[in-house]
Amino acid sequence: MDEQTAQKRLRAVRRQIRSRNLDAMILTGPENVSYLTGFMGHDSWVVIIGRRTLLVTDSRYTEQARSECVGCKIVERKGPITRAVADILIRTKSVRVVGVEKTCSLQIFGELKKHIKVRFKPTGQLVESVRRTKDAGEVRAISAAAAKAWQALDRTLPRLRAGMTESEAAGLLDFEMRKLGTVPGFDTIMAFGANCSRNHHQPGARKLRSTDTILIDFGAKVGGYCSDTTRCFVFGRPTRFYEKVYYGVQAAQQAAISEIRPGARLREIDSAARNALAERGLPDYGHGTGHGIGLQVHETPFLSKIAKGTLQPGDVITVEPGVYIPGKLGVRIEDDILVTETGHKVLSARMGGNTLTVINFRK
Amino acid sequence: MDEQTAQKRLRAVRRQIRSRNLDAMILTGPENVSYLTGFMGHDSWVVIIGRRTLLVTDSRYTEQARSECVGCKIVERKGPITRAVADILIRTKSVRVVGVEKTCSLQIFGELKKHIKVRFKPTGQLVESVRRTKDAGEVRAISAAAAKAWQALDRTLPRLRAGMTESEAAGLLDFEMRKLGTVPGFDTIMAFGANCSRNHHQPGARKLRSTDTILIDFGAKVGGYCSDTTRCFVFGRPTRFYEKVYYGVQAAQQAAISEIRPGARLREIDSAARNALAERGLPDYGHGTGHGIGLQVHETPFLSKIAKGTLQPGDVITVEPGVYIPGKLGVRIEDDILVTETGHKVLSARMGGNTLTVINFRK
């Protein structure tokens, strides 16, 4: 991260801190810490007091912090992290109200309260509300992650063989990502046949058959930013019904994507996809239609039946309707979409588009 | 998990609930949920009220829950999980004091308090204190995980080549684990050369050289149980100093392991390793000497300078001293040890032992 980006982010976060009437803020979420400081390690927190920004870390990460951090002071703690943070606050006399992220645990909150008598205020979406709007560099990172992911997939598909387990096929895709200099952005979902209907399936011992269906939900990570895409494939010949489902899901995804523009209601994008399925006599799905992506694979905003609010320029969201028939089949198609000033741009567009790919094994 | 194991665990957890004077307990930690019900999915909680045990999940996981769960009722929620759990508690008239795990977030705690007026009590180590003592099946799973991990390593080492990045080498090892029907238990640490001194290094673009040092910290997972081991290797010839460090760390690990028996103080095992390094004029390390392993890769008990308490039969802990010289080298050796009724047993013993392995590249 360059100095200018770091300063811009810090200014936006400080505005949030002031508008919530906090004297200081403790950031415990690793992605929020990365966003503000460039630090990509773990177990380290940021404390913001007035114009001071401190990264509180320990000896395991000091080397890494020195090489990665921009615009903050590095504090190497010896004792527990809550003690170190309390000591920093104690040394700053004027601090009365301190924000703590709502994602923080009761354990940590309890320890902080024990160490220092200030008013701690659970605070939600402080950095997240800033992180929601992606700048050009962040959009480039997500696009690059998606491109790497497709490249890895293109190297993986021809190597799939009947008899290979879901877990092995997932491992092959992950390895191809690493060979391309990226890493999996989250646990790859690789499901065969009826397992495709389990929409958060963990790849297991199920073996690929010479006629089979596959669902792959995966992403890469570039500079900390995730892509998140899903594609389905058929080995051998698809059944009529599978084709009907596949093209129904594709139409649902297109219906939702075509609604994406600044000001569009989150709930309406969600219902656009569901209505398209209903029109084709296909069943509704039990998950949301999409979610923001960035440093986290799931972040604000969320597209669902109960979502409030509208899209803003700079949002990057997934659109991922699906049809799941337990014991039979599952189809989901997922892409990553940027909300532009006037409409949208698909960041995860793939050569050859989304037509159902039929793959034949080489023997 | 068999019915008998599930019942035994539930009885032990119910005893904990009664001894803490709780009318009900909400379990939000995924490993605690797995431990009690056998369910291996995510985003699902367990509610225990008297003799009733409920798994609250959503449609993404209902299929999986039906096939995995033992000894509990499956509740498929439609709305937010906190709402669903509150509704269950509301329907049970006699509930006054409800335990919530301390690992749960302020966000969730706040939502629960909004939905229902009972006394919520942040509760720590309730299931963890039961999980700490491993039964024969759990010990077998950890041993099996370690055996798979070594097998994967043995297939990986001969395939390492000069020019391969840390990330690619880590991916190769992960892939070998998957080919063996297991999965990485945590993010594999693969560090080359001076990167070995970063003791939570994330594998990156650093390329392996024809004379180089390597540190690999990795584990496999069998039936949800992790192994966690670290080994170091030299490509080409080790320097005298590297050898001194390596055998010093090995002696430190042996010194700590030889102290492991029921009743041994956690702090003394920690200091046994540190003293052995100091005797050899080697620097101390900034992390703990070890930690419990099981469903989580870090769980109670922890071996450190400030640890309180003693070892008990059934504890499974890592012992992992290290020497780190920033910019120069890093060596850590880690194994997984069971505390038996009379002493200890190394679960991660490796054929050929721990002598420094020198590897020569095949061209």
mmCIF file with all atom_site columns, C-alpha atoms in Angstrom, chain B residues 52-195:
data_model
loop_
_atom_site.group_PDB
_atom_site.id
_atom_site.type_symbol
_atom_site.label_atom_id
_atom_site.label_alt_id
_atom_site.label_comp_id
_atom_site.label_asym_id
_atom_site.label_entity_id
_atom_site.label_seq_id
_atom_site.pdbx_PDB_ins_code
_atom_site.Cartn_x
_atom_site.Cartn_y
_atom_site.Cartn_z
_atom_site.occupancy
_atom_site.B_iso_or_equiv
_atom_site.pdbx_formal_charge
_atom_site.auth_seq_id
_atom_site.auth_comp_id
_atom_site.auth_asym_id
_atom_site.auth_atom_id
_atom_site.pdbx_PDB_model_num
ATOM 1   C CA . ARG B 1 52  ? -32.881 -31.387 25.186 1.00 0.00 ? 52  ARG B CA 1
ATOM 2   C CA . THR B 1 53  ? -30.098 -30.726 22.671 1.00 0.00 ? 53  THR B CA 1
ATOM 3   C CA . LEU B 1 54  ? -30.962 -28.806 19.508 1.00 0.00 ? 54  LEU B CA 1
ATOM 4   C CA . LEU B 1 55  ? -28.824 -28.009 16.470 1.00 0.00 ? 55  LEU B CA 1
ATOM 5   C CA . VAL B 1 56  ? -30.017 -24.729 14.936 1.00 0.00 ? 56  VAL B CA 1
ATOM 6   C CA . THR B 1 57  ? -28.974 -24.624 11.296 1.00 0.00 ? 57  THR B CA 1
ATOM 7   C CA . ASP B 1 58  ? -30.285 -23.342 7.955  1.00 0.00 ? 58  ASP B CA 1
ATOM 8   C CA . SER B 1 59  ? -31.303 -24.860 4.644  1.00 0.00 ? 59  SER B CA 1
ATOM 9   C CA . ARG B 1 60  ? -27.731 -24.849 3.318  1.00 0.00 ? 60  ARG B CA 1
ATOM 10  C CA . TYR B 1 61  ? -26.789 -27.426 5.949  1.00 0.00 ? 61  TYR B CA 1
ATOM 11  C CA . THR B 1 62  ? -29.981 -29.357 6.666  1.00 0.00 ? 62  THR B CA 1
ATOM 12  C CA . GLU B 1 63  ? -29.019 -32.264 4.401  1.00 0.00 ? 63  GLU B CA 1
ATOM 13  C CA . GLN B 1 64  ? -25.556 -32.472 5.939  1.00 0.00 ? 64  GLN B CA 1
ATOM 14  C CA . ALA B 1 65  ? -26.908 -32.208 9.494  1.00 0.00 ? 65  ALA B CA 1
ATOM 15  C CA . ARG B 1 66  ? -29.358 -35.059 8.886  1.00 0.00 ? 66  ARG B CA 1
ATOM 16  C CA . SER B 1 67  ? -26.560 -37.346 7.772  1.00 0.00 ? 67  SER B CA 1
ATOM 17  C CA . GLU B 1 68  ? -24.006 -36.343 10.450 1.00 0.00 ? 68  GLU B CA 1
ATOM 18  C CA . CYS B 1 69  ? -25.824 -35.487 13.680 1.00 0.00 ? 69  CYS B CA 1
ATOM 19  C CA . VAL B 1 70  ? -26.129 -37.851 16.610 1.00 0.00 ? 70  VAL B CA 1
ATOM 20  C CA . GLY B 1 71  ? -28.241 -37.325 19.727 1.00 0.00 ? 71  GLY B CA 1
ATOM 21  C CA . CYS B 1 72  ? -29.758 -33.954 18.896 1.00 0.00 ? 72  CYS B CA 1
ATOM 22  C CA . LYS B 1 73  ? -32.812 -32.472 17.242 1.00 0.00 ? 73  LYS B CA 1
ATOM 23  C CA . ILE B 1 74  ? -32.231 -30.499 14.023 1.00 0.00 ? 74  ILE B CA 1
ATOM 24  C CA . VAL B 1 75  ? -34.015 -27.150 13.765 1.00 0.00 ? 75  VAL B CA 1
ATOM 25  C CA . GLU B 1 76  ? -33.968 -25.437 10.359 1.00 0.00 ? 76  GLU B CA 1
ATOM 26  C CA . ARG B 1 77  ? -34.218 -21.702 10.887 1.00 0.00 ? 77  ARG B CA 1
ATOM 27  C CA . LYS B 1 78  ? -35.725 -19.291 8.388  1.00 0.00 ? 78  LYS B CA 1
ATOM 28  C CA . GLY B 1 79  ? -34.701 -15.926 9.871  1.00 0.00 ? 79  GLY B CA 1
ATOM 29  C CA . PRO B 1 80  ? -31.512 -14.823 11.679 1.00 0.00 ? 80  PRO B CA 1
ATOM 30  C CA . ILE B 1 81  ? -29.915 -17.425 13.933 1.00 0.00 ? 81  ILE B CA 1
ATOM 31  C CA . THR B 1 82  ? -30.125 -15.225 17.053 1.00 0.00 ? 82  THR B CA 1
ATOM 32  C CA . ARG B 1 83  ? -33.894 -14.859 16.478 1.00 0.00 ? 83  ARG B CA 1
ATOM 33  C CA . ALA B 1 84  ? -34.317 -18.620 16.050 1.00 0.00 ? 84  ALA B CA 1
ATOM 34  C CA . VAL B 1 85  ? -32.377 -19.350 19.251 1.00 0.00 ? 85  VAL B CA 1
ATOM 35  C CA . ALA B 1 86  ? -34.282 -16.694 21.204 1.00 0.00 ? 86  ALA B CA 1
ATOM 36  C CA . ASP B 1 87  ? -37.582 -18.219 20.014 1.00 0.00 ? 87  ASP B CA 1
ATOM 37  C CA . ILE B 1 88  ? -36.514 -21.633 21.315 1.00 0.00 ? 88  ILE B CA 1
ATOM 38  C CA . LEU B 1 89  ? -35.661 -20.117 24.705 1.00 0.00 ? 89  LEU B CA 1
ATOM 39  C CA . ILE B 1 90  ? -38.917 -18.120 24.813 1.00 0.00 ? 90  ILE B CA 1
ATOM 40  C CA . ARG B 1 91  ? -40.941 -21.307 24.285 1.00 0.00 ? 91  ARG B CA 1
ATOM 41  C CA . THR B 1 92  ? -39.244 -22.894 27.316 1.00 0.00 ? 92  THR B CA 1
ATOM 42  C CA . LYS B 1 93  ? -40.814 -21.211 30.322 1.00 0.00 ? 93  LYS B CA 1
ATOM 43  C CA . SER B 1 94  ? -38.388 -22.113 33.125 1.00 0.00 ? 94  SER B CA 1
ATOM 44  C CA . VAL B 1 95  ? -35.257 -20.603 31.544 1.00 0.00 ? 95  VAL B CA 1
ATOM 45  C CA . ARG B 1 96  ? -33.747 -17.729 33.525 1.00 0.00 ? 96  ARG B CA 1
ATOM 46  C CA . VAL B 1 97  ? -29.947 -17.854 33.216 1.00 0.00 ? 97  VAL B CA 1
ATOM 47  C CA . VAL B 1 98  ? -28.476 -18.699 29.819 1.00 0.00 ? 98  VAL B CA 1
ATOM 48  C CA . GLY B 1 99  ? -24.776 -19.273 29.180 1.00 0.00 ? 99  GLY B CA 1
ATOM 49  C CA . VAL B 1 100 ? -23.242 -17.865 25.986 1.00 0.00 ? 100 VAL B CA 1
ATOM 50  C CA . GLU B 1 101 ? -19.724 -18.792 24.941 1.00 0.00 ? 101 GLU B CA 1
ATOM 51  C CA . LYS B 1 102 ? -17.106 -16.112 25.605 1.00 0.00 ? 102 LYS B CA 1
ATOM 52  C CA . THR B 1 103 ? -15.756 -16.657 22.106 1.00 0.00 ? 103 THR B CA 1
ATOM 53  C CA . CYS B 1 104 ? -19.032 -15.273 20.743 1.00 0.00 ? 104 CYS B CA 1
ATOM 54  C CA . SER B 1 105 ? -19.015 -11.730 19.315 1.00 0.00 ? 105 SER B CA 1
ATOM 55  C CA . LEU B 1 106 ? -20.419 -8.556  20.868 1.00 0.00 ? 106 LEU B CA 1
ATOM 56  C CA . GLN B 1 107 ? -22.704 -8.344  17.816 1.00 0.00 ? 107 GLN B CA 1
ATOM 57  C CA . ILE B 1 108 ? -24.334 -11.704 18.500 1.00 0.00 ? 108 ILE B CA 1
ATOM 58  C CA . PHE B 1 109 ? -24.509 -11.107 22.240 1.00 0.00 ? 109 PHE B CA 1
ATOM 59  C CA . GLY B 1 110 ? -26.217 -7.766  21.625 1.00 0.00 ? 110 GLY B CA 1
ATOM 60  C CA . GLU B 1 111 ? -28.773 -9.327  19.251 1.00 0.00 ? 111 GLU B CA 1
ATOM 61  C CA . LEU B 1 112 ? -29.608 -12.120 21.688 1.00 0.00 ? 112 LEU B CA 1
ATOM 62  C CA . LYS B 1 113 ? -30.158 -9.598  24.491 1.00 0.00 ? 113 LYS B CA 1
ATOM 63  C CA . LYS B 1 114 ? -32.483 -7.616  22.233 1.00 0.00 ? 114 LYS B CA 1
ATOM 64  C CA . HIS B 1 115 ? -34.602 -10.637 21.324 1.00 0.00 ? 115 HIS B CA 1
ATOM 65  C CA . ILE B 1 116 ? -35.262 -12.049 24.794 1.00 0.00 ? 116 ILE B CA 1
ATOM 66  C CA . LYS B 1 117 ? -35.180 -10.852 28.386 1.00 0.00 ? 117 LYS B CA 1
ATOM 67  C CA . VAL B 1 118 ? -33.263 -13.519 30.266 1.00 0.00 ? 118 VAL B CA 1
ATOM 68  C CA . ARG B 1 119 ? -29.947 -13.226 32.083 1.00 0.00 ? 119 ARG B CA 1
ATOM 69  C CA . PHE B 1 120 ? -27.185 -14.043 29.614 1.00 0.00 ? 120 PHE B CA 1
ATOM 70  C CA . LYS B 1 121 ? -23.908 -15.115 31.205 1.00 0.00 ? 121 LYS B CA 1
ATOM 71  C CA . PRO B 1 122 ? -20.650 -15.076 29.212 1.00 0.00 ? 122 PRO B CA 1
ATOM 72  C CA . THR B 1 123 ? -19.207 -18.527 29.866 1.00 0.00 ? 123 THR B CA 1
ATOM 73  C CA . GLY B 1 124 ? -15.662 -19.655 29.096 1.00 0.00 ? 124 GLY B CA 1
ATOM 74  C CA . GLN B 1 125 ? -14.134 -23.099 28.599 1.00 0.00 ? 125 GLN B CA 1
ATOM 75  C CA . LEU B 1 126 ? -17.370 -24.994 29.226 1.00 0.00 ? 126 LEU B CA 1
ATOM 76  C CA . VAL B 1 127 ? -17.097 -27.522 26.397 1.00 0.00 ? 127 VAL B CA 1
ATOM 77  C CA . GLU B 1 128 ? -13.356 -26.914 26.065 1.00 0.00 ? 128 GLU B CA 1
ATOM 78  C CA . SER B 1 129 ? -12.739 -28.250 29.574 1.00 0.00 ? 129 SER B CA 1
ATOM 79  C CA . VAL B 1 130 ? -14.433 -31.500 28.506 1.00 0.00 ? 130 VAL B CA 1
ATOM 80  C CA . ARG B 1 131 ? -12.749 -31.542 25.072 1.00 0.00 ? 131 ARG B CA 1
ATOM 81  C CA . ARG B 1 132 ? -9.327  -31.214 26.693 1.00 0.00 ? 132 ARG B CA 1
ATOM 82  C CA . THR B 1 133 ? -9.272  -34.895 27.710 1.00 0.00 ? 133 THR B CA 1
ATOM 83  C CA . LYS B 1 134 ? -9.050  -36.987 24.576 1.00 0.00 ? 134 LYS B CA 1
ATOM 84  C CA . ASP B 1 135 ? -10.546 -40.473 24.395 1.00 0.00 ? 135 ASP B CA 1
ATOM 85  C CA . ALA B 1 136 ? -8.975  -43.393 22.514 1.00 0.00 ? 136 ALA B CA 1
ATOM 86  C CA . GLY B 1 137 ? -10.810 -42.542 19.286 1.00 0.00 ? 137 GLY B CA 1
ATOM 87  C CA . GLU B 1 138 ? -9.593  -38.955 19.369 1.00 0.00 ? 138 GLU B CA 1
ATOM 88  C CA . VAL B 1 139 ? -5.996  -40.038 20.027 1.00 0.00 ? 139 VAL B CA 1
ATOM 89  C CA . ARG B 1 140 ? -6.246  -42.453 17.097 1.00 0.00 ? 140 ARG B CA 1
ATOM 90  C CA . ALA B 1 141 ? -7.486  -39.630 14.861 1.00 0.00 ? 141 ALA B CA 1
ATOM 91  C CA . ILE B 1 142 ? -4.600  -37.309 15.809 1.00 0.00 ? 142 ILE B CA 1
ATOM 92  C CA . SER B 1 143 ? -2.060  -40.121 15.304 1.00 0.00 ? 143 SER B CA 1
ATOM 93  C CA . ALA B 1 144 ? -3.606  -40.955 11.939 1.00 0.00 ? 144 ALA B CA 1
ATOM 94  C CA . ALA B 1 145 ? -3.466  -37.281 10.946 1.00 0.00 ? 145 ALA B CA 1
ATOM 95  C CA . ALA B 1 146 ? 0.228   -37.114 11.832 1.00 0.00 ? 146 ALA B CA 1
ATOM 96  C CA . ALA B 1 147 ? 0.940   -40.314 9.883  1.00 0.00 ? 147 ALA B CA 1
ATOM 97  C CA . LYS B 1 148 ? -0.838  -38.921 6.789  1.00 0.00 ? 148 LYS B CA 1
ATOM 98  C CA . ALA B 1 149 ? 1.092   -35.675 7.156  1.00 0.00 ? 149 ALA B CA 1
ATOM 99  C CA . TRP B 1 150 ? 4.446   -37.476 7.136  1.00 0.00 ? 150 TRP B CA 1
ATOM 100 C CA . GLN B 1 151 ? 3.376   -39.566 4.181  1.00 0.00 ? 151 GLN B CA 1
ATOM 101 C CA . ALA B 1 152 ? 2.495   -36.397 2.266  1.00 0.00 ? 152 ALA B CA 1
ATOM 102 C CA . LEU B 1 153 ? 5.802   -34.815 3.257  1.00 0.00 ? 153 LEU B CA 1
ATOM 103 C CA . ASP B 1 154 ? 7.736   -37.860 2.069  1.00 0.00 ? 154 ASP B CA 1
ATOM 104 C CA . ARG B 1 155 ? 6.058   -37.533 -1.323 1.00 0.00 ? 155 ARG B CA 1
ATOM 105 C CA . THR B 1 156 ? 6.703   -33.793 -1.448 1.00 0.00 ? 156 THR B CA 1
ATOM 106 C CA . LEU B 1 157 ? 10.379  -33.507 -0.513 1.00 0.00 ? 157 LEU B CA 1
ATOM 107 C CA . PRO B 1 158 ? 11.741  -35.343 -3.571 1.00 0.00 ? 158 PRO B CA 1
ATOM 108 C CA . ARG B 1 159 ? 9.661   -33.086 -5.817 1.00 0.00 ? 159 ARG B CA 1
ATOM 109 C CA . LEU B 1 160 ? 11.042  -29.796 -4.518 1.00 0.00 ? 160 LEU B CA 1
ATOM 110 C CA . ARG B 1 161 ? 13.218  -28.025 -7.060 1.00 0.00 ? 161 ARG B CA 1
ATOM 111 C CA . ALA B 1 162 ? 15.365  -24.906 -7.133 1.00 0.00 ? 162 ALA B CA 1
ATOM 112 C CA . GLY B 1 163 ? 13.211  -22.080 -8.492 1.00 0.00 ? 163 GLY B CA 1
ATOM 113 C CA . MET B 1 164 ? 9.980   -23.305 -6.886 1.00 0.00 ? 164 MET B CA 1
ATOM 114 C CA . THR B 1 165 ? 8.267   -20.650 -4.753 1.00 0.00 ? 165 THR B CA 1
ATOM 115 C CA . GLU B 1 166 ? 7.332   -21.136 -1.101 1.00 0.00 ? 166 GLU B CA 1
ATOM 116 C CA . SER B 1 167 ? 3.687   -20.854 -2.088 1.00 0.00 ? 167 SER B CA 1
ATOM 117 C CA . GLU B 1 168 ? 3.972   -23.514 -4.771 1.00 0.00 ? 168 GLU B CA 1
ATOM 118 C CA . ALA B 1 169 ? 5.858   -25.869 -2.442 1.00 0.00 ? 169 ALA B CA 1
ATOM 119 C CA . ALA B 1 170 ? 3.169   -25.368 0.210  1.00 0.00 ? 170 ALA B CA 1
ATOM 120 C CA . GLY B 1 171 ? 0.520   -26.078 -2.436 1.00 0.00 ? 171 GLY B CA 1
ATOM 121 C CA . LEU B 1 172 ? 2.301   -29.263 -3.463 1.00 0.00 ? 172 LEU B CA 1
ATOM 122 C CA . LEU B 1 173 ? 2.317   -30.529 0.122  1.00 0.00 ? 173 LEU B CA 1
ATOM 123 C CA . ASP B 1 174 ? -1.369  -29.613 0.558  1.00 0.00 ? 174 ASP B CA 1
ATOM 124 C CA . PHE B 1 175 ? -2.218  -31.436 -2.669 1.00 0.00 ? 175 PHE B CA 1
ATOM 125 C CA . GLU B 1 176 ? -0.334  -34.554 -1.546 1.00 0.00 ? 176 GLU B CA 1
ATOM 126 C CA . MET B 1 177 ? -2.360  -34.507 1.682  1.00 0.00 ? 177 MET B CA 1
ATOM 127 C CA . ARG B 1 178 ? -5.569  -34.393 -0.322 1.00 0.00 ? 178 ARG B CA 1
ATOM 128 C CA . LYS B 1 179 ? -4.438  -37.199 -2.599 1.00 0.00 ? 179 LYS B CA 1
ATOM 129 C CA . LEU B 1 180 ? -3.992  -39.269 0.557  1.00 0.00 ? 180 LEU B CA 1
ATOM 130 C CA . GLY B 1 181 ? -7.603  -38.598 1.526  1.00 0.00 ? 181 GLY B CA 1
ATOM 131 C CA . THR B 1 182 ? -6.853  -35.991 4.185  1.00 0.00 ? 182 THR B CA 1
ATOM 132 C CA . VAL B 1 183 ? -6.850  -32.176 4.176  1.00 0.00 ? 183 VAL B CA 1
ATOM 133 C CA . PRO B 1 184 ? -4.472  -29.546 5.582  1.00 0.00 ? 184 PRO B CA 1
ATOM 134 C CA . GLY B 1 185 ? -5.450  -28.908 9.221  1.00 0.00 ? 185 GLY B CA 1
ATOM 135 C CA . PHE B 1 186 ? -4.366  -25.265 8.957  1.00 0.00 ? 186 PHE B CA 1
ATOM 136 C CA . ASP B 1 187 ? -2.527  -22.946 6.561  1.00 0.00 ? 187 ASP B CA 1
ATOM 137 C CA . THR B 1 188 ? 0.767   -24.680 5.814  1.00 0.00 ? 188 THR B CA 1
ATOM 138 C CA . ILE B 1 189 ? 3.834   -22.634 6.715  1.00 0.00 ? 189 ILE B CA 1
ATOM 139 C CA . MET B 1 190 ? 6.567   -23.137 4.127  1.00 0.00 ? 190 MET B CA 1
ATOM 140 C CA . ALA B 1 191 ? 9.542   -20.829 4.604  1.00 0.00 ? 191 ALA B CA 1
ATOM 141 C CA . PHE B 1 192 ? 12.847  -20.715 2.768  1.00 0.00 ? 192 PHE B CA 1
ATOM 142 C CA . GLY B 1 193 ? 16.144  -19.266 4.006  1.00 0.00 ? 193 GLY B CA 1
ATOM 143 C CA . ALA B 1 194 ? 15.895  -16.144 6.128  1.00 0.00 ? 194 ALA B CA 1
ATOM 144 C CA . ASN B 1 195 ? 12.083  -16.313 5.980  1.00 0.00 ? 195 ASN B CA 1
#
